[in-house]
PDB file of C-alpha atoms in Angstrom:
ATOM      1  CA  UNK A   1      88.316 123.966  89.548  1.00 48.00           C
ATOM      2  CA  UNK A   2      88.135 126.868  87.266  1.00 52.00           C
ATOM      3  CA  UNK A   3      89.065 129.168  89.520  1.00 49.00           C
ATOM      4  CA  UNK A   4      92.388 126.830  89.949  1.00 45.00           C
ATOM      5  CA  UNK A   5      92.408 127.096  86.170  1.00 46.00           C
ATOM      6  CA  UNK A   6      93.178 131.288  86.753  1.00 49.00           C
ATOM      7  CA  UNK A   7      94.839 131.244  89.034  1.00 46.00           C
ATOM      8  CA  UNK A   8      97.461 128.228  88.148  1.00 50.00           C
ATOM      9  CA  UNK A   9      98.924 129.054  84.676  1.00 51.00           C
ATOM     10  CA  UNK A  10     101.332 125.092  85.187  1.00 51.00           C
ATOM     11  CA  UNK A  11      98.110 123.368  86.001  1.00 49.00           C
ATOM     12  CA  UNK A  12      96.619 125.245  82.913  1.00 50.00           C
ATOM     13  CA  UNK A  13      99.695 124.371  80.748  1.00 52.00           C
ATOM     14  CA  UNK A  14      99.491 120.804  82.082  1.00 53.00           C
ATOM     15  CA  UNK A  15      95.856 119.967  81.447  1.00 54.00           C
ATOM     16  CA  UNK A  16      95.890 121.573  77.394  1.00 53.00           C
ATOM     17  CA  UNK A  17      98.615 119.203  76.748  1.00 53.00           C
ATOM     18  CA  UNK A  18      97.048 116.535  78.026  1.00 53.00           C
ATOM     19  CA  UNK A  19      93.723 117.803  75.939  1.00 55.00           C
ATOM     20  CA  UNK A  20      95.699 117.743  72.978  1.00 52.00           C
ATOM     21  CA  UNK A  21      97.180 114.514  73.767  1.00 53.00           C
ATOM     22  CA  UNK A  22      93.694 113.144  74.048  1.00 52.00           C
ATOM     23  CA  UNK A  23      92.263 115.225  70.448  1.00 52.00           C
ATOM     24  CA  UNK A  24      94.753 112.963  68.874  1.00 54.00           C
ATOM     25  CA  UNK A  25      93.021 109.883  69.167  1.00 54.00           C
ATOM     26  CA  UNK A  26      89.430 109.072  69.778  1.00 55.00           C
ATOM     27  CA  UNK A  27      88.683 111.262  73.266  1.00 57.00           C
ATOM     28  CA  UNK A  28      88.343 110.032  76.530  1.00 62.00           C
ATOM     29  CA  UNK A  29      87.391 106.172  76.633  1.00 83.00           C
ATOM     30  CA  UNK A  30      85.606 104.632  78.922  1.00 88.00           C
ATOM     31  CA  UNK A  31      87.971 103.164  81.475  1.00 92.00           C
ATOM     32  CA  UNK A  32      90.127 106.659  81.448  1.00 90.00           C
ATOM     33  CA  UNK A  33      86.964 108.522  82.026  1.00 86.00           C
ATOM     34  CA  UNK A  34      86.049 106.276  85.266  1.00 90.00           C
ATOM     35  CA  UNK A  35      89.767 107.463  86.359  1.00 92.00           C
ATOM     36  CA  UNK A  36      89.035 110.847  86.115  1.00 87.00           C
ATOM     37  CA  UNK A  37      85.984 110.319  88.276  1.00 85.00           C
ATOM     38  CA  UNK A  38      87.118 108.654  90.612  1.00 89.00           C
ATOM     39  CA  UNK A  39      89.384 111.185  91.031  1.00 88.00           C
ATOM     40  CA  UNK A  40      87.459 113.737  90.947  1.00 83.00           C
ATOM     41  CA  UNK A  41      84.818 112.374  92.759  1.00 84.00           C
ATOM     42  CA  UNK A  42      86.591 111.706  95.739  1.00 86.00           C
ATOM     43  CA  UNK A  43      88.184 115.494  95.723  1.00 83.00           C
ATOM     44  CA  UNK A  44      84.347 117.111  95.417  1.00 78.00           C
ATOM     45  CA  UNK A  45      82.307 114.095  97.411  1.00 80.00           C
ATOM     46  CA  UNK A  46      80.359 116.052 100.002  1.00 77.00           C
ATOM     47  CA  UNK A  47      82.163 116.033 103.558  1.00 77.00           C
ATOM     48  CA  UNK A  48      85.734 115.269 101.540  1.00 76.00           C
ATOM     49  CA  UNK A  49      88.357 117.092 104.158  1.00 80.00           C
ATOM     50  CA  UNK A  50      91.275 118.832 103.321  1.00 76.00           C
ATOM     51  CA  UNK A  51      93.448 120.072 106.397  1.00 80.00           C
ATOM     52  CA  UNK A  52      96.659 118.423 107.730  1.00 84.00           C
ATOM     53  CA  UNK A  53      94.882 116.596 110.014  1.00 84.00           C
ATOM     54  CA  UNK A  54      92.749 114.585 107.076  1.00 85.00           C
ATOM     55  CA  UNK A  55      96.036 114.446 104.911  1.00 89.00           C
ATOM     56  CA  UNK A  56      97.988 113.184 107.761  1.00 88.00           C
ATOM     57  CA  UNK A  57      94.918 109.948 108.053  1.00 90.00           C
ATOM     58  CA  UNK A  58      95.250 109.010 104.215  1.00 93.00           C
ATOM     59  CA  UNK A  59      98.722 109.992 103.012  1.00 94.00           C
ATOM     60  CA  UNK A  60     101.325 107.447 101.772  1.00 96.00           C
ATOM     61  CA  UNK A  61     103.452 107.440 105.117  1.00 95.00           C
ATOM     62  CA  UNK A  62     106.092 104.828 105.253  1.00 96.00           C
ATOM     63  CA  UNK A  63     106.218 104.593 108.721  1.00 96.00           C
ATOM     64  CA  UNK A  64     102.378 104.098 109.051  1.00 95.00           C
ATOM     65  CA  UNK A  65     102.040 101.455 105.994  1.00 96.00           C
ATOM     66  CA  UNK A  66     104.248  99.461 107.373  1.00 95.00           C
ATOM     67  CA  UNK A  67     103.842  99.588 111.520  1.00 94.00           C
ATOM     68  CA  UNK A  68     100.063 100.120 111.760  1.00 93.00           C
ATOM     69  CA  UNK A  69      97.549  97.767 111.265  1.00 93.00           C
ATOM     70  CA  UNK A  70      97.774  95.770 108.039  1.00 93.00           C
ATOM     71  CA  UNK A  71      93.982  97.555 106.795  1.00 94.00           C
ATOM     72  CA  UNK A  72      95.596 101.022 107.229  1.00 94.00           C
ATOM     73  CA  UNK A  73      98.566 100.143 105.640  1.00 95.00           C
ATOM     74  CA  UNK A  74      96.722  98.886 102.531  1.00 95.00           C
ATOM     75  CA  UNK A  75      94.424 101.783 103.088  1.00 95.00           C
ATOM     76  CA  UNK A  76      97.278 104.156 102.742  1.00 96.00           C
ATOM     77  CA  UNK A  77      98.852 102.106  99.596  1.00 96.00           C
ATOM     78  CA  UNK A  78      95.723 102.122  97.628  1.00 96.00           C
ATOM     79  CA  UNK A  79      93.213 105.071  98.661  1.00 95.00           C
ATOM     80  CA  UNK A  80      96.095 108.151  99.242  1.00 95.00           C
ATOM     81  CA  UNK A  81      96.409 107.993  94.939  1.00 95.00           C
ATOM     82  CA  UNK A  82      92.528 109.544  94.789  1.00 94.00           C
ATOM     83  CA  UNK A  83      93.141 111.807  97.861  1.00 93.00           C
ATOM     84  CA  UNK A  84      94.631 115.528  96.359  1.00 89.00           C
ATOM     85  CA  UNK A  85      95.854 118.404  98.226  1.00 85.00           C
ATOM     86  CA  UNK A  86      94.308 121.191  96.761  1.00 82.00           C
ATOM     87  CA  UNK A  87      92.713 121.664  93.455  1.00 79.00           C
ATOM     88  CA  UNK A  88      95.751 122.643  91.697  1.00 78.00           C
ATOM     89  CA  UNK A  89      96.998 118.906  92.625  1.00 83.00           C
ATOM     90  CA  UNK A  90      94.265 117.856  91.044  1.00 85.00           C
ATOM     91  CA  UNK A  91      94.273 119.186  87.750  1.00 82.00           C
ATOM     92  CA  UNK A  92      98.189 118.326  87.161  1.00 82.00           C
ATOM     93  CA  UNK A  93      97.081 114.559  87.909  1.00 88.00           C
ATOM     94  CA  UNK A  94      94.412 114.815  86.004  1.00 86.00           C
ATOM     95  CA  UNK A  95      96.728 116.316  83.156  1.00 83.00           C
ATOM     96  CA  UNK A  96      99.384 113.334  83.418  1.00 85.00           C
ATOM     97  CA  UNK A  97      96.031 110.295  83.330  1.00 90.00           C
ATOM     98  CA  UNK A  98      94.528 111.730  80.538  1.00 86.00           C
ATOM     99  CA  UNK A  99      98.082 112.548  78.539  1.00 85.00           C
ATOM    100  CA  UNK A 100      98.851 108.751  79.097  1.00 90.00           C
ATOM    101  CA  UNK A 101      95.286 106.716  79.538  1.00 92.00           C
ATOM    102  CA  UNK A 102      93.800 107.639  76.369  1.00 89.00           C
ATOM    103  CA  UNK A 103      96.870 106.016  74.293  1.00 89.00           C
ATOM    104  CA  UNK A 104      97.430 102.466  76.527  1.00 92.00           C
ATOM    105  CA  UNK A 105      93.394 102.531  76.458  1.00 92.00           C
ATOM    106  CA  UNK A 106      93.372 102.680  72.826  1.00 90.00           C
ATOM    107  CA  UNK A 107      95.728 100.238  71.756  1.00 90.00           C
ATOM    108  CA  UNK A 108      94.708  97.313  75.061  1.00 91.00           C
ATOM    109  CA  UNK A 109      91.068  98.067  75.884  1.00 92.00           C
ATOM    110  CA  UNK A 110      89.536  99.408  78.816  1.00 93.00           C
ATOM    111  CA  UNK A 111      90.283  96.099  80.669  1.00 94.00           C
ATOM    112  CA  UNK A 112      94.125  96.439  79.944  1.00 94.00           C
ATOM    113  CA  UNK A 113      94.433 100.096  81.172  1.00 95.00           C
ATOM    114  CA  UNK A 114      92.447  98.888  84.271  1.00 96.00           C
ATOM    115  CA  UNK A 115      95.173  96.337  84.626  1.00 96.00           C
ATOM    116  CA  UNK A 116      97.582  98.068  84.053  1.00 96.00           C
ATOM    117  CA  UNK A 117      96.866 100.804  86.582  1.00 97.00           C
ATOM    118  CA  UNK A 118      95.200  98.359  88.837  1.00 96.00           C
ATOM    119  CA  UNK A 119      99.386  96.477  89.129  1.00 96.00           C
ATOM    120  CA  UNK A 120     101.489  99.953  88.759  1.00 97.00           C
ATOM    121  CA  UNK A 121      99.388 101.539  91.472  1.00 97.00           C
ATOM    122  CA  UNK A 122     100.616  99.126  94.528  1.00 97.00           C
ATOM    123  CA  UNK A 123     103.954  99.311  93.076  1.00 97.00           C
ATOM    124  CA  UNK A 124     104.767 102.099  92.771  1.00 97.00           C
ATOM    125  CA  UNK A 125     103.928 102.707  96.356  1.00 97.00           C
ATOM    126  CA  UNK A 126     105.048 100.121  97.640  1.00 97.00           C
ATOM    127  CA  UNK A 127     108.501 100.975  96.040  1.00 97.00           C
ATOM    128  CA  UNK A 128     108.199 104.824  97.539  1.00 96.00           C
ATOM    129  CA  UNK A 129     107.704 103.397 100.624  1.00 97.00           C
ATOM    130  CA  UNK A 130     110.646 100.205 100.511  1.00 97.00           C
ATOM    131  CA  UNK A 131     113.164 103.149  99.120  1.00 96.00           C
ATOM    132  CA  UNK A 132     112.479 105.469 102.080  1.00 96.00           C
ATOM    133  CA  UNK A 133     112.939 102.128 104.053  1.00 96.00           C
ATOM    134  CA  UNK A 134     115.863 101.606 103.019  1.00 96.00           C
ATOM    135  CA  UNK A 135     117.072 104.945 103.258  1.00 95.00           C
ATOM    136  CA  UNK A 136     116.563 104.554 106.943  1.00 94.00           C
ATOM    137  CA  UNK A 137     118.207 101.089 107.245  1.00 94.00           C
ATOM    138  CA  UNK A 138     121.007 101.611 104.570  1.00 95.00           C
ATOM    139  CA  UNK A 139     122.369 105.244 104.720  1.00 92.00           C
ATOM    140  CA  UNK A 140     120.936 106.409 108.525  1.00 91.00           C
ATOM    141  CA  UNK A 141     118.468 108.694 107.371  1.00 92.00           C
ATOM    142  CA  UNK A 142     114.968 108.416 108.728  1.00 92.00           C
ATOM    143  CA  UNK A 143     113.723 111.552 108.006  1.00 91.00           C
ATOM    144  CA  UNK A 144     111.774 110.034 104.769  1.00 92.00           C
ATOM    145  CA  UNK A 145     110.908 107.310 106.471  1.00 94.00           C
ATOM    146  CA  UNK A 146     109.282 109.357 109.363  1.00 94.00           C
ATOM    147  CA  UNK A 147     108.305 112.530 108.224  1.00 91.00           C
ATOM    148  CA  UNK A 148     107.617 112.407 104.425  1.00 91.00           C
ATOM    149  CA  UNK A 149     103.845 111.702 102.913  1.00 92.00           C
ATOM    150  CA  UNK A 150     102.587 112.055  99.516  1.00 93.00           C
ATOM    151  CA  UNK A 151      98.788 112.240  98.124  1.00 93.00           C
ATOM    152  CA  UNK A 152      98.064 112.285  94.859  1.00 92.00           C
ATOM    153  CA  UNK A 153      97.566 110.010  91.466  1.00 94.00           C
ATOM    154  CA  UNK A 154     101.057 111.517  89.887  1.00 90.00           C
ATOM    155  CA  UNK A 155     103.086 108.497  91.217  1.00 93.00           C
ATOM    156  CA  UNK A 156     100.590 106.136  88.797  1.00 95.00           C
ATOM    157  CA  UNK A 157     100.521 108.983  86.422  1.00 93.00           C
ATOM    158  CA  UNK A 158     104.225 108.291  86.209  1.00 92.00           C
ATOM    159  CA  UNK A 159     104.056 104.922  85.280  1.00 95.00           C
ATOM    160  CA  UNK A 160     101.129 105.655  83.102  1.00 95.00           C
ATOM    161  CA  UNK A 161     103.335 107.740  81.054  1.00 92.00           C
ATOM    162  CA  UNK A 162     106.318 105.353  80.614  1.00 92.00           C
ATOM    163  CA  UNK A 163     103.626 102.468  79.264  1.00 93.00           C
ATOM    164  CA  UNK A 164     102.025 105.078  76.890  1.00 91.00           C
ATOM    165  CA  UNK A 165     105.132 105.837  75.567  1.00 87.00           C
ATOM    166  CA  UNK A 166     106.107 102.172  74.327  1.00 85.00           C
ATOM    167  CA  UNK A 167     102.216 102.007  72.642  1.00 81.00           C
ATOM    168  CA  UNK A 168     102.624 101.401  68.603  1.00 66.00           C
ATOM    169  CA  UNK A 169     101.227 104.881  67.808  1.00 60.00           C
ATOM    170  CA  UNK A 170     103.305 106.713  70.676  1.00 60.00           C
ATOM    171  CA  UNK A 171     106.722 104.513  69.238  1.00 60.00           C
ATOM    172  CA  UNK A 172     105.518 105.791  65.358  1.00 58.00           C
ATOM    173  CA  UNK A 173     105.212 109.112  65.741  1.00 57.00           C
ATOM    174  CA  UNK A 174     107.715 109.814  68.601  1.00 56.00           C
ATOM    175  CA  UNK A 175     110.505 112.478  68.037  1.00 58.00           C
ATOM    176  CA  UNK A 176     112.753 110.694  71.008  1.00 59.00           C
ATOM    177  CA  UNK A 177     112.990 107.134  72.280  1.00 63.00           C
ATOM    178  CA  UNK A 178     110.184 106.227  74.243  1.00 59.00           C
ATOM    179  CA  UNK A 179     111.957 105.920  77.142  1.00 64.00           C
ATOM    180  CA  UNK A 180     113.115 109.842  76.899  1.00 67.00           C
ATOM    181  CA  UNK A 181     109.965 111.210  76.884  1.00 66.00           C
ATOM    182  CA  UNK A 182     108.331 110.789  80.396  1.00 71.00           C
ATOM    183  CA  UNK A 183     111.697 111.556  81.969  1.00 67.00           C
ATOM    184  CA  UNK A 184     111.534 115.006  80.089  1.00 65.00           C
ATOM    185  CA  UNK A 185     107.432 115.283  81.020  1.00 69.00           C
ATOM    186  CA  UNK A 186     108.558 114.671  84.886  1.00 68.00           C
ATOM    187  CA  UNK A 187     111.700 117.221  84.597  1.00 66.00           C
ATOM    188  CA  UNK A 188     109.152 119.825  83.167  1.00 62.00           C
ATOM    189  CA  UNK A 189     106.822 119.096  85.759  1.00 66.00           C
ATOM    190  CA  UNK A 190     109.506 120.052  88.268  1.00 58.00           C
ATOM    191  CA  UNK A 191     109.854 123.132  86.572  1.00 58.00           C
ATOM    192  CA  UNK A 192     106.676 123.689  86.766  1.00 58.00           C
ATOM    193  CA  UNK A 193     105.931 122.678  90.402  1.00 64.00           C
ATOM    194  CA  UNK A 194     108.732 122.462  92.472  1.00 62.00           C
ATOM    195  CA  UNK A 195     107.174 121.092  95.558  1.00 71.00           C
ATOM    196  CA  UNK A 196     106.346 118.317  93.960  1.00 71.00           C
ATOM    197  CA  UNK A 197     107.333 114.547  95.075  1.00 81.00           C
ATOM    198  CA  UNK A 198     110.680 113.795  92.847  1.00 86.00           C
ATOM    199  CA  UNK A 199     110.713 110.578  94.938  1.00 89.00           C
ATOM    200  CA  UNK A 200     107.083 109.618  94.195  1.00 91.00           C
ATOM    201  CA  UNK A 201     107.683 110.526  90.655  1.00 91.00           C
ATOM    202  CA  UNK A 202     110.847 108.648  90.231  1.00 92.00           C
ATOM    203  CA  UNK A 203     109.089 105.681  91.640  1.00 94.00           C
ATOM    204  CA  UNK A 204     106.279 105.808  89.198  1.00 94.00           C
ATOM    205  CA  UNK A 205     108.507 105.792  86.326  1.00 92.00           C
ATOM    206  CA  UNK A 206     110.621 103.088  87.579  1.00 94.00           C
ATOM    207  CA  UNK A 207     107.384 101.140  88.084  1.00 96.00           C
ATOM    208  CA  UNK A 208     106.528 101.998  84.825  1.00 94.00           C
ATOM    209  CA  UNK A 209     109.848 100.846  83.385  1.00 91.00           C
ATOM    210  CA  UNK A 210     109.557  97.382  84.859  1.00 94.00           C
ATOM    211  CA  UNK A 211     106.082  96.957  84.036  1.00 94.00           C
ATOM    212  CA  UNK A 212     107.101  97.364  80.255  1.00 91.00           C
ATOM    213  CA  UNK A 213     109.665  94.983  80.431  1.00 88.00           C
ATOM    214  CA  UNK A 214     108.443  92.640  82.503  1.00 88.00           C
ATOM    215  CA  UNK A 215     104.661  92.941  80.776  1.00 77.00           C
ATOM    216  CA  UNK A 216     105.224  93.482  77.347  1.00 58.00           C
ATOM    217  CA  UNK A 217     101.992  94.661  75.372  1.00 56.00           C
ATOM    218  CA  UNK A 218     100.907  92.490  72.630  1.00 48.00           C
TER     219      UNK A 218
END
């Protein structure tokens, strides 16, 4: 990881914003750090694999959610957020959980950021892999459908942002509407790293949008 630190200044831009995201409040809580270790964990777990082959087993494949067995498919939904592709993947996901986590954390307790994660997660997959579906169905184009798979906790980190931003402390000391912000995070991210999923992403913030207005926090 630190040599991904050197040798990635946009992961190393990414992860001291997210730093000084968390130095404004009370650290890393409990429930953000067993995100972070979990997804770390799974990236430096003795025997974890990292060729095409291994990526091509756990990625979020629409095709393969939805026509293999039903414990791939969920296998796929669930497990491809805590599989990363290199660890320059890593640290930018690492940077959007702890940028968001911290804040829903503080204001709804470890059990509410579990929650909350634990019903944006499936969602927001689900919804990459129904709007490559219906790119397929609707508009004739399969490729998505077929040949596109993402890794990676950004799709949640998405979300994550977008929930963080409507928190009381994010809302009082925000210089844009909360909705602006994780947009501009996400089109900075692109900047950033261009290979990047904008469908995933897009996803996740939808997700995150609906969550807020369909869960409102208390």
């Amino acid at each position: 990881l630190a040599a991904a630190l050197r040798e990635s200044p946009a992961a190393l831009l990414l992860l001291a914003l997210a730093a000084a995201k968390v130095a404004e409040g009370d650290g890393v809580q409990p429930a953000t750090l067993a995100l972070v270790l979990a997804n770390v964990g799974t990236f430096v777990a003795p025997g974890a694999r990292r060729d095409d082959l291994a990526f091509r087993r756990a990625c979020l494949q629409p095709h393969a959610v939805l026509s293999r067995p039903p414990r791939e498919g969920a296998a796929r939904l669930f497990g491809s957020a805590f599989v990363h592709a290199s660890p320059e993947h890593l640290l930018s996901n690492l940077a959007s959980l702890m940028a968001a986590a911290p804040l829903i954390e503080e204001e709804s307790g470890a059990l509410g950021l579990l929650t909350t994660v634990g019903v944006c997660l499936p969602l927001a997959h689900a919804l990459y892999v129904a709007s490559a579906w219906a790119q397929k169905a609707w508009l004739a184009d399969s490729a998505a459908y077929y040949r596109e798979g993402v890794v990676g906790f950004s799709g949640v980190g998405c979300a994550l942002s977008v929930v963080a931003a409507h928190t009381e402390r994010a809302r009082a000391s925000a210089a844009f509407p909360p909705g602006a912000m994780p947009v501009a995070q996400v089109a900075l991210s692109h900047v950033l790293m261009p290979d990047a999923s904008v469908r995933g992403h897009v996803c996740g913030l939808a997700t995150g949008y609906a969550y807020t207005m369909l869960a409102p926090r208390a």
